Amino acid sequence: MGSVGAKEVPVLLSPEGLRIDGRKLDELRPLRIQAGALHQADGSAFVEWGANKVMAAVYGPREVHPRHLQQNDKAVIQCRYNMAAFSVDERKRPGIDRRSQEISKVIGEAFESVVFAEEFPRTSIDIYIEVLQANAGTRCAGLVAASVALADAGIPMVDLLPAVAVGKVGGAIALDLKKEEDNYGEADLPMALVPQSGRLVLLQMEGHMSEDELARALDLGVKGCRDIYETMKQALRERYAIEPAHGESA
Ligand code: ADP
């Protein structure tokens, strides 16, 4: 522990350039994805990513509730992100707060840019994301889980949406922040990528970094997303026991 004023903060970067959990700056936390984890839902996925545990369930296309949200030319995409009361060290107040409302909105909007919603007018595609254990980057873990759940539900999409948070810790740009890095680091930059087009469909930033650092952070995040994309595709292959196409990496 180092000390800044009266507040004890952990040393986020060792002199050798290793992080609090021994990772390199460009290293992801271990990621495991199980597609089709729930039987009730039309599509589902369970994601364990570092100490995050996130379940996503997708229902639809189905009747719109509440009815007045129905659109005649396309499906509405409704997303609900929720953190369980037991998902954090100190019990979180149960229920929807401003943070989960904001995260639900940005995740829903990210999916609006990849789902072929116009194929299902007057219906709803409902995405539920439940964070069972949280350790930073849960909106990204939620996006990854929901993406695989949407694919598992057979919802047509331009592409899956890998996501990761990059940030600045101990003065260095780092991939996939864990809780201490998110809390005590200088910046946190969650992003979601459409791999085939290279388009970012979610980008948020807390904290501060220079223009040059931002460019490097984006580059690192895009590379991270491409690795996560492979794990997502692998989870779907395992679910449907599809062999990788010839020449394609697993
Ligand atoms: P993300 O999980 O996408 O990184 P935030 O940056 O808002 O979103 O949160 C970072 C982390 O802080 C969360 O993953 C969680 O571990 C913790 N956290 C968020 N909200 C709460 C809360 N209400 N109570 C306790 N811990 C929280």
CSV table of C-alpha atoms in Angstrom, one decimal, residues 19 23-33 47-49 140 144 148 159-166 175-176 191-196 218-237 248-250:
chain,number,residue,atom,x,y,z
A,19,ARG,CA,-0.3,-4.8,-12.3
A,23,ARG,CA,-1.0,-9.0,-15.3
A,24,LYS,CA,0.8,-7.2,-18.1
A,25,LEU,CA,-0.6,-3.9,-19.3
A,26,ASP,CA,-2.1,-5.5,-22.4
A,27,GLU,CA,-3.4,-8.7,-20.7
A,28,LEU,CA,-7.1,-9.5,-20.3
A,29,ARG,CA,-8.5,-11.2,-17.2
A,30,PRO,CA,-9.4,-14.9,-17.7
A,31,LEU,CA,-12.7,-15.0,-19.7
A,32,ARG,CA,-15.1,-17.9,-19.8
A,33,ILE,CA,-18.4,-17.8,-21.7
A,47,VAL,CA,-19.9,-14.9,-18.5
A,48,GLU,CA,-17.2,-15.3,-15.9
A,49,TRP,CA,-14.6,-12.6,-16.5
A,140,CYS,CA,-18.7,-4.7,-20.8
A,144,VAL,CA,-20.5,-9.7,-24.1
A,148,VAL,CA,-23.9,-14.2,-27.1
A,159,ASP,CA,-22.1,-8.9,-35.8
A,160,LEU,CA,-21.4,-9.8,-32.1
A,161,LEU,CA,-20.4,-6.9,-29.9
A,162,PRO,CA,-17.2,-7.6,-27.9
A,163,ALA,CA,-16.5,-4.9,-25.2
A,164,VAL,CA,-13.8,-4.1,-22.8
A,165,ALA,CA,-12.7,-1.2,-20.5
A,166,VAL,CA,-9.3,0.2,-21.0
A,175,LEU,CA,-6.4,-3.3,-20.7
A,176,ASP,CA,-9.4,-4.6,-18.8
A,191,MET,CA,-15.9,0.5,-25.2
A,192,ALA,CA,-17.8,-1.9,-27.5
A,193,LEU,CA,-16.6,-2.7,-31.1
A,194,VAL,CA,-18.4,-4.1,-34.2
A,195,PRO,CA,-15.4,-6.2,-35.3
A,196,GLN,CA,-16.3,-6.6,-39.0
A,218,LEU,CA,-8.4,3.0,-28.1
A,219,ASP,CA,-5.9,0.9,-30.0
A,220,LEU,CA,-5.4,-1.4,-27.0
A,221,GLY,CA,-9.1,-1.7,-26.4
A,222,VAL,CA,-9.8,-2.6,-30.1
A,223,LYS,CA,-7.2,-5.3,-29.9
A,224,GLY,CA,-8.7,-6.6,-26.7
A,225,CYS,CA,-12.2,-6.6,-28.3
A,226,ARG,CA,-10.8,-8.7,-31.1
A,227,ASP,CA,-9.5,-11.3,-28.7
A,228,ILE,CA,-12.8,-11.3,-26.8
A,229,TYR,CA,-14.6,-11.8,-30.1
A,230,GLU,CA,-12.8,-15.0,-30.6
A,231,THR,CA,-13.9,-16.3,-27.2
A,232,MET,CA,-17.5,-15.3,-28.0
A,233,LYS,CA,-17.5,-17.2,-31.3
A,234,GLN,CA,-16.0,-20.2,-29.6
A,235,ALA,CA,-18.7,-20.2,-27.0
A,236,LEU,CA,-21.3,-20.3,-29.8
A,237,ARG,CA,-19.5,-23.0,-31.6
A,248,GLU,CA,-10.2,-19.6,-39.1
A,249,SER,CA,-8.7,-19.3,-35.6
A,250,ALA,CA,-10.7,-21.0,-32.9
